[in-house]
Short mmCIF file of C-alpha atoms (C1' of nucleotides) in Angstrom, two decimals:
data_model
loop_
_atom_site.label_atom_id
_atom_site.label_comp_id
_atom_site.label_asym_id
_atom_site.label_seq_id
_atom_site.Cartn_x
_atom_site.Cartn_y
_atom_site.Cartn_z
CA MET W 23 -0.04 0.27 0.06
CA PHE W 24 2.73 2.17 0.09
CA GLY W 25 4.39 3.58 -2.90
CA ASN W 26 2.37 1.37 -4.95
CA VAL W 27 2.00 3.12 -8.18
CA THR W 28 -0.48 0.45 -9.85
CA THR W 29 1.37 0.69 -14.29
CA ALA W 30 -0.79 -0.42 -17.30
CA ALA W 31 1.79 -2.88 -17.24
CA ASP W 32 0.21 -4.45 -14.04
CA TYR W 33 -3.13 -3.97 -15.21
CA GLU W 34 -2.16 -6.01 -18.06
CA GLN W 35 -1.04 -8.41 -15.35
CA MET W 36 -4.28 -8.55 -14.28
CA LEU W 37 -5.78 -9.55 -17.32
CA ARG W 38 -3.76 -12.05 -18.75
CA GLY W 39 -4.02 -13.77 -14.42
CA ALA W 40 -7.61 -13.98 -15.42
CA ASP W 41 -7.48 -15.44 -18.70
CA LEU W 42 -8.37 -11.67 -20.83
CA ARG W 43 -7.71 -10.83 -23.74
CA VAL W 44 -5.71 -6.92 -23.12
CA THR W 45 -7.29 -5.11 -24.93
CA ARG W 46 -6.88 -1.12 -24.59
CA PRO W 47 -10.38 -0.66 -23.46
CA ARG W 48 -9.80 -3.09 -20.92
CA VAL W 49 -6.76 -1.91 -19.43
CA ALA W 50 -8.07 1.57 -19.32
CA VAL W 51 -11.69 0.77 -16.89
CA LEU W 52 -9.71 -1.26 -15.31
CA GLY W 53 -7.62 1.94 -13.98
CA ALA W 54 -10.46 3.60 -13.52
CA VAL W 55 -11.75 1.91 -11.13
CA HIS W 56 -9.34 1.99 -9.27
CA GLY W 57 -8.37 5.39 -9.67
CA LEU W 58 -12.09 5.97 -9.04
CA PRO W 59 -13.01 4.18 -5.93
CA HIS W 60 -17.04 3.66 -6.32
CA ALA W 61 -17.42 5.11 -9.72
CA ASP W 62 -20.80 4.85 -11.32
CA THR W 63 -20.56 3.22 -15.03
CA ASP W 64 -21.04 6.76 -16.30
CA ALA W 65 -17.69 8.31 -14.45
CA ILE W 66 -16.03 5.36 -15.53
CA ILE W 67 -16.77 6.14 -19.39
CA GLY W 68 -15.78 9.72 -18.85
CA ALA W 69 -12.36 8.77 -17.58
CA VAL W 70 -11.78 6.03 -20.06
CA ARG W 71 -12.77 8.30 -22.75
CA ALA W 72 -10.17 10.97 -21.69
CA GLU W 73 -7.60 8.66 -21.36
CA GLU W 74 -8.55 6.43 -24.64
CA GLY W 75 -10.60 8.60 -26.91
CA ASP W 76 -13.73 7.14 -27.71
CA VAL W 77 -14.78 4.15 -26.41
CA SER W 78 -18.71 2.59 -27.07
CA HIS W 79 -20.24 3.06 -23.85
CA GLN W 80 -21.57 -0.92 -24.75
CA ALA W 81 -17.43 -2.13 -24.30
CA VAL W 82 -17.58 -0.45 -21.05
CA TYR W 83 -20.40 -1.92 -20.04
CA ASP W 84 -19.45 -5.70 -21.62
CA VAL W 85 -15.95 -5.30 -19.54
CA LEU W 86 -17.74 -4.17 -16.32
CA ARG W 87 -19.73 -7.16 -16.17
CA ALA W 88 -16.24 -9.27 -17.37
CA LEU W 89 -13.56 -8.16 -14.57
CA THR W 90 -17.20 -8.59 -12.09
CA ALA W 91 -17.05 -12.21 -13.61
CA VAL W 92 -13.74 -12.83 -12.54
CA GLY W 93 -13.64 -10.95 -9.94
CA LEU W 94 -11.10 -7.85 -10.26
CA VAL W 95 -13.13 -5.59 -9.60
CA ARG W 96 -16.78 -5.49 -7.44
CA ARG W 97 -19.98 -4.54 -8.41
CA ILE W 98 -22.00 -2.38 -5.72
CA GLN W 99 -25.45 -1.29 -5.53
CA PRO W 100 -26.92 0.51 -2.99
CA SER W 101 -30.89 1.12 -2.29
CA GLY W 102 -31.68 4.50 -5.29
CA SER W 103 -28.85 4.17 -6.96
CA VAL W 104 -27.24 3.20 -10.39
CA ALA W 105 -24.68 0.48 -10.26
CA ARG W 106 -20.99 1.97 -8.86
CA TYR W 107 -17.85 -0.06 -9.05
CA GLU W 108 -14.23 -0.65 -6.94
CA ALA W 109 -10.87 -1.92 -7.78
CA ARG W 110 -10.83 -3.35 -3.30
CA VAL W 111 -12.08 -6.79 -3.68
CA GLY W 112 -11.17 -10.17 -1.60
CA ASP W 113 -11.13 -8.42 1.61
CA ASN W 114 -14.76 -9.12 2.82
CA HIS W 115 -15.11 -5.05 3.78
CA HIS W 116 -17.95 -3.26 3.75
CA HIS W 117 -20.18 0.46 2.72
CA VAL W 118 -21.37 3.88 4.18
CA VAL W 119 -24.00 5.34 2.41
CA CYS W 120 -25.05 9.00 2.72
CA ARG W 121 -28.58 9.06 2.54
CA THR W 122 -28.57 12.81 1.54
CA CYS W 123 -26.27 13.09 -1.02
CA GLY W 124 -25.21 9.08 -1.49
CA ALA W 125 -21.56 9.53 -1.16
CA ILE W 126 -19.52 5.93 0.09
CA ALA W 127 -16.92 5.59 1.95
CA ASP W 128 -15.55 1.39 2.55
CA VAL W 129 -15.73 0.59 5.99
CA ASP W 130 -14.04 -3.19 7.92
CA CYS W 131 -16.74 -5.14 9.50
CA ALA W 132 -16.36 -4.43 13.24
CA VAL W 133 -17.45 -8.16 13.85
CA GLY W 134 -14.51 -9.84 12.23
CA GLU W 135 -13.64 -11.60 8.52
CA VAL W 136 -16.74 -13.08 7.76
CA PRO W 137 -19.38 -10.48 10.00
CA CYS W 138 -22.86 -12.33 10.29
CA LEU W 139 -22.46 -14.93 7.79
CA THR W 140 -23.87 -17.25 10.49
CA ALA W 141 -28.30 -15.69 9.59
CA ALA W 142 -29.80 -17.51 12.30
CA ASP W 143 -31.99 -19.07 10.54
CA ASP W 144 -31.35 -19.54 6.64
CA HIS W 145 -34.34 -21.31 5.85
CA GLY W 146 -32.48 -23.36 4.23
CA PHE W 147 -30.42 -21.29 2.12
CA VAL W 148 -26.84 -21.90 1.47
CA ILE W 149 -24.87 -18.89 2.08
CA ASP W 150 -21.56 -17.58 0.58
CA GLU W 151 -21.09 -13.68 0.76
CA ALA W 152 -22.83 -11.21 3.65
CA GLU W 153 -23.20 -8.08 2.29
CA VAL W 154 -23.12 -4.96 4.55
CA ILE W 155 -24.24 -1.47 3.81
CA TYR W 156 -24.60 0.81 6.41
CA TRP W 157 -27.15 3.59 6.33
CA GLY W 158 -26.38 7.42 7.59
CA SER W 159 -24.81 10.57 6.47
CA CYS W 160 -21.29 11.71 5.28
CA PRO W 161 -19.60 14.23 7.98
CA ASP W 162 -20.81 17.37 5.13
CA CYS W 163 -24.34 16.59 5.53
CA SER W 164 -24.40 16.20 8.70
CA THR W 165 -22.55 18.87 9.98
CA ALA W 166 -24.86 20.75 6.95
CA ARG W 167 -28.29 20.35 8.65
CA PRO W 168 -27.99 18.75 12.38
CA MET J 9 -49.29 -13.76 15.29
CA PHE J 10 -51.86 -16.28 16.26
CA GLY J 11 -55.32 -16.04 14.44
CA ASN J 12 -54.19 -12.94 14.01
CA VAL J 13 -55.99 -11.32 10.46
CA THR J 14 -55.61 -8.50 9.43
CA THR J 15 -58.40 -6.97 7.55
CA ALA J 16 -58.70 -3.40 5.74
CA ALA J 17 -59.79 -1.65 9.56
CA ASP J 18 -56.98 -1.82 10.80
CA TYR J 19 -55.19 -0.76 7.32
CA GLU J 20 -57.08 2.36 7.93
CA GLN J 21 -55.99 2.27 11.88
CA MET J 22 -51.72 1.71 10.55
CA LEU J 23 -53.43 5.07 7.32
CA ARG J 24 -54.77 6.99 9.87
CA GLY J 25 -52.34 6.60 12.83
CA ALA J 26 -49.48 7.68 10.42
CA ASP J 27 -51.98 10.45 9.42
CA LEU J 28 -52.37 9.39 5.94
CA ARG J 29 -55.61 9.96 3.67
CA VAL J 30 -57.36 6.76 4.21
CA THR J 31 -58.11 6.02 0.52
CA ARG J 32 -59.07 2.61 -1.15
CA PRO J 33 -55.88 2.53 -3.42
CA ARG J 34 -53.51 2.63 0.26
CA VAL J 35 -55.47 0.18 2.09
CA ALA J 36 -55.19 -2.18 -1.19
CA VAL J 37 -51.63 -1.77 -1.48
CA LEU J 38 -51.01 -1.93 2.47
CA GLY J 39 -53.36 -5.42 2.93
CA ALA J 40 -51.54 -6.40 -0.68
CA VAL J 41 -47.75 -5.95 0.81
CA HIS J 42 -49.06 -7.48 4.57
CA GLY J 43 -49.97 -10.67 1.96
CA LEU J 44 -47.21 -10.92 -0.49
CA PRO J 45 -43.98 -9.83 1.27
CA HIS J 46 -40.94 -9.28 -1.26
CA ALA J 47 -42.90 -8.64 -3.78
CA ASP J 48 -41.85 -6.60 -6.33
CA THR J 49 -44.07 -3.43 -7.68
CA ASP J 50 -46.15 -4.94 -10.76
CA ALA J 51 -47.15 -7.86 -8.35
CA ILE J 52 -48.09 -5.46 -5.62
CA ILE J 53 -50.12 -3.38 -8.62
CA GLY J 54 -51.88 -6.48 -9.88
CA ALA J 55 -52.88 -7.54 -5.83
CA VAL J 56 -54.23 -3.82 -5.67
CA ARG J 57 -56.22 -4.29 -8.82
CA ALA J 58 -57.14 -7.94 -8.25
CA GLU J 59 -59.06 -6.74 -5.16
CA GLU J 60 -60.04 -3.04 -6.02
CA GLY J 61 -60.31 -3.06 -10.27
CA ASP J 62 -58.55 -0.65 -12.30
CA VAL J 63 -56.08 0.93 -10.32
CA SER J 64 -53.35 3.54 -11.78
CA HIS J 65 -49.22 2.46 -11.33
CA GLN J 66 -48.61 6.00 -10.51
CA ALA J 67 -50.55 5.45 -7.71
CA VAL J 68 -49.09 2.61 -6.42
CA TYR J 69 -46.11 4.12 -6.77
CA ASP J 70 -47.25 6.95 -4.61
CA VAL J 71 -48.89 5.03 -2.52
CA LEU J 72 -45.38 2.32 -1.83
CA ARG J 73 -43.52 5.80 -1.50
CA ALA J 74 -45.97 7.15 0.89
CA LEU J 75 -46.41 3.59 3.02
CA THR J 76 -42.16 4.20 3.17
CA ALA J 77 -42.46 7.44 3.80
CA VAL J 78 -44.00 7.05 7.61
CA GLY J 79 -42.16 3.94 8.05
CA LEU J 80 -45.73 1.44 7.43
CA VAL J 81 -43.57 -0.31 4.71
CA ARG J 82 -39.70 -1.01 4.20
CA ARG J 83 -38.62 -1.31 0.82
CA ILE J 84 -35.80 -3.50 -0.08
CA GLN J 85 -33.93 -3.58 -3.37
CA PRO J 86 -30.62 -6.09 -3.38
CA SER J 87 -28.22 -5.26 -6.60
CA GLY J 88 -29.47 -6.76 -10.11
CA SER J 89 -33.61 -6.73 -8.84
CA VAL J 90 -36.45 -4.59 -8.85
CA ALA J 91 -37.63 -2.95 -5.78
CA ARG J 92 -39.66 -5.04 -3.32
CA TYR J 93 -41.32 -4.61 -0.75
CA GLU J 94 -42.81 -6.30 2.80
CA ALA J 95 -44.80 -5.07 5.92
CA ARG J 96 -42.39 -6.54 8.27
CA VAL J 97 -40.67 -3.36 9.94
CA GLY J 98 -38.72 -1.61 12.81
CA ASP J 99 -37.81 -5.50 13.72
CA ASN J 100 -33.77 -5.15 12.20
CA HIS J 101 -34.53 -8.02 10.41
CA HIS J 102 -32.23 -9.37 7.27
CA HIS J 103 -32.68 -11.05 3.97
CA VAL J 104 -31.23 -14.26 2.21
CA VAL J 105 -31.45 -13.52 -1.71
CA CYS J 106 -30.63 -15.92 -4.20
CA ARG J 107 -28.06 -15.47 -6.35
CA THR J 108 -29.78 -17.48 -9.45
CA CYS J 109 -33.63 -17.44 -8.75
CA GLY J 110 -33.46 -13.83 -6.62
CA ALA J 111 -36.36 -15.21 -3.80
CA ILE J 112 -36.25 -13.32 -0.17
CA ALA J 113 -36.00 -15.02 3.11
CA ASP J 114 -36.71 -13.09 5.77
CA VAL J 115 -33.41 -14.33 9.04
CA ASP J 116 -32.83 -12.54 11.97
CA CYS J 117 -29.32 -11.43 13.02
CA ALA J 118 -27.41 -13.71 14.78
CA VAL J 119 -25.11 -10.96 16.49
CA GLY J 120 -27.96 -9.52 18.29
CA GLU J 121 -30.40 -6.95 17.79
CA VAL J 122 -28.43 -3.93 16.20
CA PRO J 123 -25.85 -5.93 14.27
CA CYS J 124 -22.37 -4.66 13.19
CA LEU J 125 -24.34 -0.55 14.10
CA THR J 126 -20.77 0.32 15.13
CA ALA J 127 -18.33 0.07 11.93
CA ALA J 128 -14.46 -0.50 12.78
CA ASP J 129 -13.78 3.12 10.86
CA ASP J 130 -16.94 5.47 10.41
CA HIS J 131 -14.42 7.72 8.31
CA GLY J 132 -17.28 10.67 10.05
CA PHE J 133 -20.46 9.19 9.28
CA VAL J 134 -23.40 9.30 11.51
CA ILE J 135 -24.26 5.45 11.00
CA ASP J 136 -28.00 5.26 11.62
CA GLU J 137 -29.24 1.67 10.59
CA ALA J 138 -26.51 -1.54 9.07
CA GLU J 139 -28.65 -3.36 6.11
CA VAL J 140 -27.05 -7.04 5.60
CA ILE J 141 -27.79 -9.11 2.76
CA TYR J 142 -26.68 -12.86 2.67
CA TRP J 143 -25.79 -13.99 -1.02
CA GLY J 144 -26.25 -17.70 -1.99
CA SER J 145 -28.69 -20.58 -3.37
CA CYS J 146 -31.79 -21.17 -2.11
CA PRO J 147 -32.83 -25.04 -1.19
CA ASP J 148 -34.68 -25.31 -3.97
CA CYS J 149 -31.75 -23.46 -6.85
CA SER J 150 -28.78 -25.34 -4.63
CA THR J 151 -30.54 -29.32 -4.45
CA ALA J 152 -30.85 -28.46 -8.56
CA ARG J 153 -27.60 -27.53 -9.23
CA PRO J 154 -25.48 -29.52 -6.58
"C1'" DC U 14 1.26 -14.69 -40.92
"C1'" DG U 15 -2.93 -16.17 -41.19
"C1'" DA U 16 -7.77 -18.37 -39.40
"C1'" DT U 17 -10.35 -17.80 -35.18
"C1'" DA U 18 -13.13 -17.23 -32.03
"C1'" DA U 19 -13.12 -12.95 -28.96
"C1'" DA U 20 -14.11 -8.27 -27.96
"C1'" DC U 21 -15.84 -4.31 -29.61
"C1'" DT U 22 -18.99 0.11 -32.66
"C1'" DT U 23 -23.04 1.31 -33.70
"C1'" DG U 24 -27.73 2.21 -33.10
"C1'" DA U 25 -32.04 0.52 -31.37
"C1'" DC U 26 -34.81 -1.22 -27.63
"C1'" DT U 27 -36.34 -2.29 -22.67
"C1'" DC U 28 -38.74 -1.03 -18.50
"C1'" DA U 29 -38.82 0.58 -14.09
"C1'" DT U 30 -39.49 4.37 -12.54
"C1'" DT U 31 -40.55 9.37 -12.70
"C1'" DC U 32 -42.59 13.96 -14.16
"C1'" DA U 33 -46.85 16.35 -14.70
"C1'" DA U 34 -50.92 18.43 -15.13
"C1'" DG U 35 -55.86 17.88 -14.98
"C1'" DA U 36 -60.19 15.15 -12.03
"C1'" DA U 37 -61.46 13.41 -8.30
"C1'" DA U 38 -62.11 12.58 -3.84
"C1'" DG U 39 -60.59 12.84 1.77
"C1'" DC U 40 -61.49 15.64 5.86
"C1'" DG U 41 -62.06 19.79 8.70
"C1'" DA U 42 -64.59 23.81 9.81
"C1'" DG U 43 -68.69 26.44 9.73
"C1'" DC X 4 -74.47 18.42 6.08
"C1'" DT X 5 -71.97 20.25 2.76
"C1'" DC X 6 -67.98 23.48 1.22
"C1'" DG X 7 -63.91 24.57 -0.04
"C1'" DC X 8 -58.78 23.14 0.32
"C1'" DT X 9 -55.34 20.79 -0.45
"C1'" DT X 10 -54.21 15.47 -1.12
"C1'" DT X 11 -54.39 12.01 -4.20
"C1'" DC X 12 -55.48 9.00 -8.63
"C1'" DT X 13 -55.57 9.71 -13.52
"C1'" DT X 14 -54.08 9.87 -17.58
"C1'" DG X 15 -50.07 9.94 -21.11
"C1'" DA X 16 -45.43 11.21 -22.00
"C1'" DA X 17 -40.27 11.55 -20.91
"C1'" DT X 18 -36.31 9.38 -18.97
"C1'" DG X 19 -32.26 6.73 -18.38
"C1'" DA X 20 -29.78 2.90 -16.65
"C1'" DG X 21 -28.44 -1.08 -18.62
"C1'" DT X 22 -29.73 -5.14 -22.80
"C1'" DC X 23 -29.75 -7.10 -27.53
"C1'" DA X 24 -28.43 -7.67 -32.16
"C1'" DA X 25 -25.93 -7.26 -36.52
"C1'" DG X 26 -21.58 -6.52 -38.41
"C1'" DT X 27 -16.96 -5.68 -37.60
"C1'" DT X 28 -12.13 -5.07 -36.08
"C1'" DT X 29 -8.95 -7.45 -32.88
"C1'" DA X 30 -5.82 -9.96 -30.08
"C1'" DT X 31 -3.41 -14.56 -29.58
"C1'" DC X 32 -2.43 -19.25 -31.13
"C1'" DG X 33 -0.50 -22.33 -34.14
#
DNA sequence: CGATAAACTTGACTCATTCAAGAAAGCGAG
DNA sequence: CTCGCTTTCTTGAATGAGTCAAGTTTATCG
């Protein structure tokens, strides 16, 4: 986490490691998600075009789906929000979402590595993930309206 | 919970208690949400029309928003799903969602009344609710594809 | 260097949800 | 009981994130 400058070459590595072909849109999307945590698709499209020129929105949708499928990015979508993406994967962290402005921040769960994963009564479901969303007000919004 | 038959009169009471005008669409929507837990808007529209005849979809959307605002129903919307509603409110329960068929079931959190409400680092957010979604396979889907 | 399957472009389309303007109806005051 | 104000409902159009589909380009392997 210190002095960790991720380059296009690193993104290529990640893609190859996931058996995905290396294309300019994919490298650019992966870079955008790393650079803009919790960005929505529109913001990612903007970032990708700023770096690579014209890339179709469909390509970005396809790439995001492919990256999500192999686990290189994670898709999150709090109620009332469009889909957002982040590059921090595999570390079981959760999110705080501001009810007012929609801002999102990462939080590590207080209860350990795999929080609440054992439900009291799972109704026969086979559970593989527990997703936690904390709802509240971000610092800006809670001071603006105390 | 035993022999508890909720009638239109009860729904009226709930509406008045929440300072909402009592209208036929509102009583019908409240009844539909009580009768069809986790139903989406379309299913609720269907149930309302079966009981009350023509009711515009807009009216149902408006009613659901009003009921949600006063806390008579709760809106849930797992990633990739349309909005769903339930009448069980105020008891801090959570949900298991089937990744395959989208089925939803209620679960009480294993960690007590207000699970995980204290995040390790809340980034200055004022947290008022923790929403937990357990992802997995429902009994039908997990036996169909073991 | 091809061949071939995967990825991208273009453009149309879906559909849950919202917006807007006018008609209807609940409900408190008189 | 009914008047009038305000909320709620109806009708119909619009929005917008996301998907579908057909055809072209391109990454990768032999």
